[in-house]
Amino acid sequence: MFKEIMRIHDEAMGKMGELHRVKKGLEKLKVEMVGEEEIEKEFSLAIEKMDAADEGMFEWMAAFKDPRSLSDKSQVIRALEAELDKVRKVAEDIDRSIQIGDSLIVNINK
Amino acid sequence: MKRLFYSSLFFSIIYLQACDPASDRPLPILGERIFENGDTIYHTVPDFEFTDQIGQTVTNEYFSGKAYIVDFFFISCPTICPVVKKQMLRIYEHFSEEDRILYLSHTIDPKRDTVGALKIYADNLGIDHTKWKFVTGKKDSIYEIADDYFSIAIENPDAPGGFDHSGRLILVDENRHVRSFCNGTDPDDVDRFMKDVDKLLKEF
């Protein structure tokens, strides 16, 4: 389970560059959308989601403690399951925020 | 007869090694190049300004006239970074007597990897703070420079995964040109990279 947690983490971390590129694209387009309040709001929300997703991953890592050294085996499994849930959520947030940002850029460029 | 055979073999190996075109060839300058009025303009690392582990501003000027090795990391990284740092430390120790090589490690978690945290981290590695800079800055600036380095060091930009967490090490020459890179999680590739560092030093 520990390996699976780290695999999800590594895969999600590999998307951070993409997240920042999409965010940069949104910020650039947002500047061009001055006056278009609805679109501006949508862009701001997407950027916020990206920042939150990015921060979520780093927060998770900073708080992560490898539970495998605990003496109680059932405690280890419970802790690993909890970490697996957390890292899945963090990875999903990253994926979703990139998707939202991407689709906003695609739609605006149509 | 046997002696003659072995001495012939020995000299053949020496001859072959001396004539291996790959070992003599200088390292290529990597990245995009533009041809303008008969001149070739190579990619150069853009201007940057970050803060190091002792709170000093670090710009390209600091690396002027030196080669340097770059990586991206963050202190709380549980997987790739510790492996890469170990390899980076191996390179640092291998070239410990060499003052023409510097090291530049960018954190990608500036919120938690503060100047103080970077200082403790660097102290724990036991490195010389003037030779190895651990830098922090605005997250956007860090990702921008990462994009620039890795647009060169990535073999296939469409490859899944992404580079930010790939553990790549980048070798930059005294003219801000990227000359080599390796996978910092693979000791064999790091060995090959160290030979590239040697090769670059011969150009100085």
Coordinates of C-alpha atoms in Angstrom, one line a residue:
Chain A
M1 CA 0.0 0.0 0.0
F2 CA 2.9 2.3 0.8
K3 CA 4.2 1.8 -2.8
E4 CA 0.8 2.7 -4.2
I5 CA 0.7 5.9 -2.1
M6 CA 4.1 6.9 -3.5
R7 CA 3.1 6.0 -7.0
I8 CA 0.1 8.2 -6.9
H9 CA 2.2 11.0 -5.3
D10 CA 4.9 10.7 -8.0
E11 CA 2.4 10.6 -10.8
A12 CA 0.5 13.7 -9.5
M13 CA 3.8 15.6 -8.9
G14 CA 4.7 14.9 -12.5
K15 CA 1.7 17.0 -13.4
M16 CA 2.7 20.1 -11.5
G17 CA 4.5 21.7 -14.4
E18 CA 1.4 21.2 -16.6
L19 CA -0.7 22.7 -13.8
H20 CA 1.5 25.8 -13.7
R21 CA 1.6 26.1 -17.5
V22 CA -2.2 26.0 -17.7
K23 CA -2.5 28.5 -14.8
K24 CA -0.1 30.8 -16.6
G25 CA -2.3 30.5 -19.7
L26 CA -5.4 31.3 -17.7
E27 CA -3.8 34.3 -16.1
K28 CA -2.7 35.7 -19.5
L29 CA -6.1 35.3 -21.0
K30 CA -7.8 36.8 -17.9
V31 CA -5.9 40.0 -18.4
E32 CA -7.3 40.1 -21.9
M33 CA -10.8 39.6 -20.6
V34 CA -11.1 42.8 -18.6
G35 CA -14.7 43.9 -18.6
E36 CA -16.1 40.4 -19.2
E37 CA -17.0 39.9 -15.5
E38 CA -18.5 36.4 -15.8
I39 CA -15.5 35.0 -17.7
E40 CA -13.1 36.8 -15.4
K41 CA -14.9 35.3 -12.4
E42 CA -14.7 31.8 -13.9
F43 CA -11.0 32.2 -14.7
S44 CA -10.3 33.4 -11.1
L45 CA -12.1 30.5 -9.7
A46 CA -10.2 28.0 -11.9
I47 CA -6.9 29.7 -10.9
E48 CA -7.9 29.4 -7.2
K49 CA -8.6 25.7 -7.7
M50 CA -5.2 25.2 -9.2
D51 CA -3.5 27.0 -6.4
A52 CA -5.5 25.0 -3.9
A53 CA -4.6 21.7 -5.7
D54 CA -0.9 22.6 -5.8
E55 CA -0.9 23.6 -2.1
G56 CA -2.9 20.4 -1.2
M57 CA -0.1 18.2 -2.5
F58 CA 2.7 20.0 -0.7
E59 CA 0.6 20.2 2.5
W60 CA 0.0 16.4 2.3
M61 CA 3.7 15.7 1.9
A62 CA 4.7 18.0 4.7
A63 CA 2.3 16.3 7.0
F64 CA 3.0 12.8 5.8
K65 CA 4.7 10.4 8.2
D66 CA 5.6 6.9 7.2
P67 CA 3.5 4.8 9.5
R68 CA 5.3 1.5 8.7
S69 CA 7.5 1.9 11.8
L70 CA 4.5 1.6 14.1
S71 CA 4.5 -1.6 16.2
D72 CA 0.8 -2.4 15.9
K73 CA 0.2 -3.9 12.4
S74 CA -3.5 -3.0 12.3
Q75 CA -2.6 0.5 13.2
V76 CA -0.1 0.6 10.3
I77 CA -2.8 -0.7 7.8
R78 CA -5.3 1.9 9.1
A79 CA -2.8 4.7 8.8
L80 CA -1.7 3.6 5.3
E81 CA -5.4 3.4 4.2
A82 CA -6.0 6.9 5.5
E83 CA -2.9 8.2 3.6
L84 CA -4.0 6.4 0.5
D85 CA -7.4 8.2 0.6
K86 CA -5.7 11.5 1.2
V87 CA -3.2 11.2 -1.6
R88 CA -6.0 10.0 -4.0
K89 CA -8.0 13.1 -3.2
V90 CA -5.0 15.4 -3.7
A91 CA -4.2 13.7 -7.0
E92 CA -7.8 14.0 -8.1
D93 CA -7.8 17.7 -7.2
I94 CA -4.8 18.3 -9.4
D95 CA -6.3 16.4 -12.4
R96 CA -9.6 18.2 -12.1
S97 CA -8.1 21.6 -11.8
I98 CA -6.0 21.0 -14.9
Q99 CA -9.0 19.8 -16.8
I100 CA -11.1 22.8 -15.8
G101 CA -8.3 25.2 -16.7
D102 CA -7.7 23.4 -20.0
S103 CA -11.3 23.4 -21.0
L104 CA -11.7 27.2 -20.2
I105 CA -8.7 27.9 -22.5
V106 CA -10.1 25.7 -25.3
N107 CA -13.5 27.3 -25.0
I108 CA -12.2 30.8 -25.1
N109 CA -10.0 30.1 -28.1
K110 CA -12.9 28.6 -30.1
Chain B
M1 CA 54.5 -15.3 -29.1
K2 CA 52.0 -15.1 -26.3
R3 CA 53.7 -12.0 -25.1
L4 CA 53.6 -10.4 -28.5
F5 CA 49.9 -11.2 -28.7
Y6 CA 49.1 -9.5 -25.4
S7 CA 51.2 -6.5 -26.1
S8 CA 49.5 -6.1 -29.5
L9 CA 46.1 -6.4 -27.8
F10 CA 47.1 -3.8 -25.2
F11 CA 48.2 -1.3 -27.8
S12 CA 45.2 -2.0 -30.0
I13 CA 42.9 -1.1 -27.0
I14 CA 44.9 2.0 -26.3
Y15 CA 44.7 3.0 -30.0
L16 CA 41.0 2.3 -30.2
Q17 CA 40.3 4.4 -27.1
A18 CA 42.5 7.2 -28.3
C19 CA 40.7 7.2 -31.7
D20 CA 37.1 6.9 -30.3
P21 CA 35.5 9.9 -31.9
A22 CA 32.8 10.1 -29.2
S23 CA 35.3 10.5 -26.4
D24 CA 37.1 13.4 -28.2
R25 CA 34.0 15.2 -29.3
P26 CA 33.1 18.3 -27.2
L27 CA 29.8 18.3 -25.5
P28 CA 27.0 19.6 -27.7
I29 CA 25.2 22.8 -26.8
L30 CA 21.7 21.7 -26.2
G31 CA 18.4 23.4 -27.0
E32 CA 17.0 25.5 -29.7
R33 CA 19.3 27.5 -32.0
I34 CA 18.6 30.3 -34.3
F35 CA 20.7 31.0 -37.4
E36 CA 21.0 34.8 -38.0
N37 CA 23.2 36.5 -40.5
G38 CA 25.5 33.5 -40.7
D39 CA 25.7 33.3 -36.9
T40 CA 24.3 30.5 -34.7
I41 CA 22.6 31.8 -31.6
Y42 CA 22.3 29.1 -29.0
H43 CA 19.8 28.8 -26.2
T44 CA 21.0 30.4 -23.0
V45 CA 19.6 30.1 -19.5
P46 CA 17.5 33.2 -18.9
D47 CA 18.1 35.8 -16.2
F48 CA 17.0 34.8 -12.8
E49 CA 17.0 36.1 -9.2
F50 CA 16.4 33.9 -6.2
T51 CA 17.3 33.9 -2.5
D52 CA 19.7 31.4 -1.1
Q53 CA 20.0 29.5 2.2
I54 CA 21.9 32.3 3.8
G55 CA 19.4 35.0 2.7
Q56 CA 21.5 36.4 -0.1
T57 CA 20.3 37.2 -3.6
V58 CA 21.6 34.8 -6.2
T59 CA 21.5 35.7 -9.9
N60 CA 23.2 34.4 -13.0
E61 CA 26.2 36.6 -12.1
Y62 CA 27.0 34.3 -9.2
F63 CA 27.7 31.5 -11.7
S64 CA 29.6 33.7 -14.2
G65 CA 32.7 32.0 -15.5
K66 CA 31.8 28.7 -13.8
A67 CA 29.9 25.6 -14.8
Y68 CA 27.1 24.6 -12.6
I69 CA 24.7 21.7 -12.0
V70 CA 21.0 22.3 -11.4
D71 CA 18.3 20.3 -9.8
F72 CA 14.8 20.9 -8.5
F73 CA 13.7 19.4 -5.2
F74 CA 11.7 20.1 -2.0
I75 CA 12.6 19.2 1.6
S76 CA 9.5 17.2 2.4
C77 CA 9.7 15.1 -0.8
P78 CA 9.3 11.5 0.3
T79 CA 10.4 9.7 -2.9
I80 CA 12.6 10.9 -5.7
C81 CA 14.4 14.0 -4.1
P82 CA 16.3 12.1 -1.4
V83 CA 17.6 9.7 -4.0
V84 CA 18.6 12.5 -6.3
K85 CA 20.2 14.5 -3.5
K86 CA 22.3 11.5 -2.7
Q87 CA 23.6 11.4 -6.2
M88 CA 24.1 15.1 -6.3
L89 CA 26.1 14.8 -3.1
R90 CA 28.2 12.1 -4.8
I91 CA 29.0 14.5 -7.7
Y92 CA 29.8 17.2 -5.2
E93 CA 32.2 15.0 -3.3
H94 CA 33.7 13.7 -6.5
F95 CA 34.5 17.2 -7.6
S96 CA 35.2 18.6 -4.2
E97 CA 38.6 20.0 -5.2
E98 CA 37.2 21.6 -8.3
D99 CA 36.4 25.3 -7.9
R100 CA 35.1 25.7 -11.4
I101 CA 31.9 23.8 -10.6
L102 CA 29.0 25.1 -8.6
Y103 CA 25.7 23.6 -7.6
L104 CA 22.2 25.1 -7.7
S105 CA 19.2 23.4 -6.1
H106 CA 15.8 25.1 -6.6
T107 CA 13.1 24.3 -4.1
I108 CA 9.6 23.9 -5.7
D109 CA 8.0 24.4 -2.3
P110 CA 8.9 27.9 -1.4
K111 CA 6.1 28.2 1.2
R112 CA 7.7 25.6 3.5
D113 CA 11.3 25.6 2.3
T114 CA 12.1 29.0 3.7
V115 CA 15.6 30.4 3.9
G116 CA 16.0 29.0 7.4
A117 CA 14.7 25.6 6.4
L118 CA 17.1 25.5 3.4
K119 CA 20.0 26.5 5.7
I120 CA 19.3 23.6 8.0
Y121 CA 18.9 21.3 5.1
A122 CA 22.2 22.5 3.6
D123 CA 24.0 22.3 6.9
N124 CA 22.8 18.7 7.3
L125 CA 24.4 17.8 4.0
G126 CA 27.6 19.3 5.2
I127 CA 28.2 21.3 2.1
D128 CA 30.1 24.6 1.5
H129 CA 27.5 27.3 1.3
T130 CA 29.5 29.3 -1.3
K131 CA 29.6 26.3 -3.7
W132 CA 26.1 24.9 -3.4
K133 CA 23.2 27.3 -3.5
F134 CA 19.8 26.1 -2.3
V135 CA 17.4 28.8 -3.6
T136 CA 13.9 29.8 -3.1
G137 CA 11.7 32.5 -4.7
K138 CA 8.3 33.1 -6.2
K139 CA 6.7 29.8 -7.2
D140 CA 5.9 31.2 -10.7
S141 CA 9.5 32.2 -11.3
I142 CA 10.7 28.7 -10.1
Y143 CA 8.4 27.0 -12.5
E144 CA 9.3 29.3 -15.3
I145 CA 13.0 28.6 -15.0
A146 CA 12.2 24.8 -14.6
D147 CA 10.3 25.0 -17.9
D148 CA 13.2 26.6 -19.6
Y149 CA 15.8 24.1 -18.3
F150 CA 13.6 21.1 -18.9
S151 CA 12.3 22.1 -22.3
I152 CA 15.9 21.2 -23.3
A153 CA 16.4 18.2 -21.1
I154 CA 13.2 16.4 -21.9
E155 CA 13.5 13.9 -24.7
N156 CA 9.9 13.8 -25.5
P157 CA 7.7 16.7 -24.5
D158 CA 4.6 14.7 -25.1
A159 CA 5.7 11.9 -22.9
P160 CA 3.3 11.2 -20.0
G161 CA 4.5 12.0 -16.5
G162 CA 6.2 15.4 -16.7
F163 CA 9.5 16.6 -15.7
D164 CA 9.1 18.5 -12.5
H165 CA 9.4 15.3 -10.4
S166 CA 11.7 13.5 -12.8
G167 CA 15.0 13.9 -10.8
R168 CA 16.9 15.3 -13.7
L169 CA 20.2 17.0 -13.2
I170 CA 21.3 19.7 -15.7
L171 CA 24.8 20.8 -16.5
V172 CA 25.2 24.4 -17.5
D173 CA 28.5 25.8 -18.9
E174 CA 30.2 29.2 -18.1
N175 CA 28.2 30.8 -21.0
R176 CA 24.8 29.8 -19.7
H177 CA 24.4 27.0 -22.2
V178 CA 22.9 23.7 -21.2
R179 CA 25.5 21.0 -22.1
S180 CA 24.3 17.8 -20.6
F181 CA 21.7 16.2 -18.3
C182 CA 21.0 13.0 -16.6
N183 CA 18.5 11.0 -14.6
G184 CA 19.5 11.8 -11.0
T185 CA 17.8 8.6 -9.8
D186 CA 20.0 6.4 -11.9
P187 CA 23.6 6.0 -10.6
D188 CA 24.9 4.7 -14.0
D189 CA 23.5 7.7 -15.8
V190 CA 25.0 10.0 -13.1
D191 CA 28.4 8.3 -13.8
R192 CA 28.0 9.1 -17.5
F193 CA 27.0 12.7 -16.5
M194 CA 30.2 13.1 -14.3
K195 CA 32.3 12.1 -17.4
D196 CA 30.5 14.9 -19.2
V197 CA 31.4 17.3 -16.4
D198 CA 35.0 16.3 -16.8
K199 CA 34.8 16.8 -20.6
L200 CA 33.3 20.3 -20.0
L201 CA 36.1 21.2 -17.6
K202 CA 38.6 20.4 -20.3
E203 CA 37.1 23.1 -22.4
F204 CA 37.8 25.8 -19.8

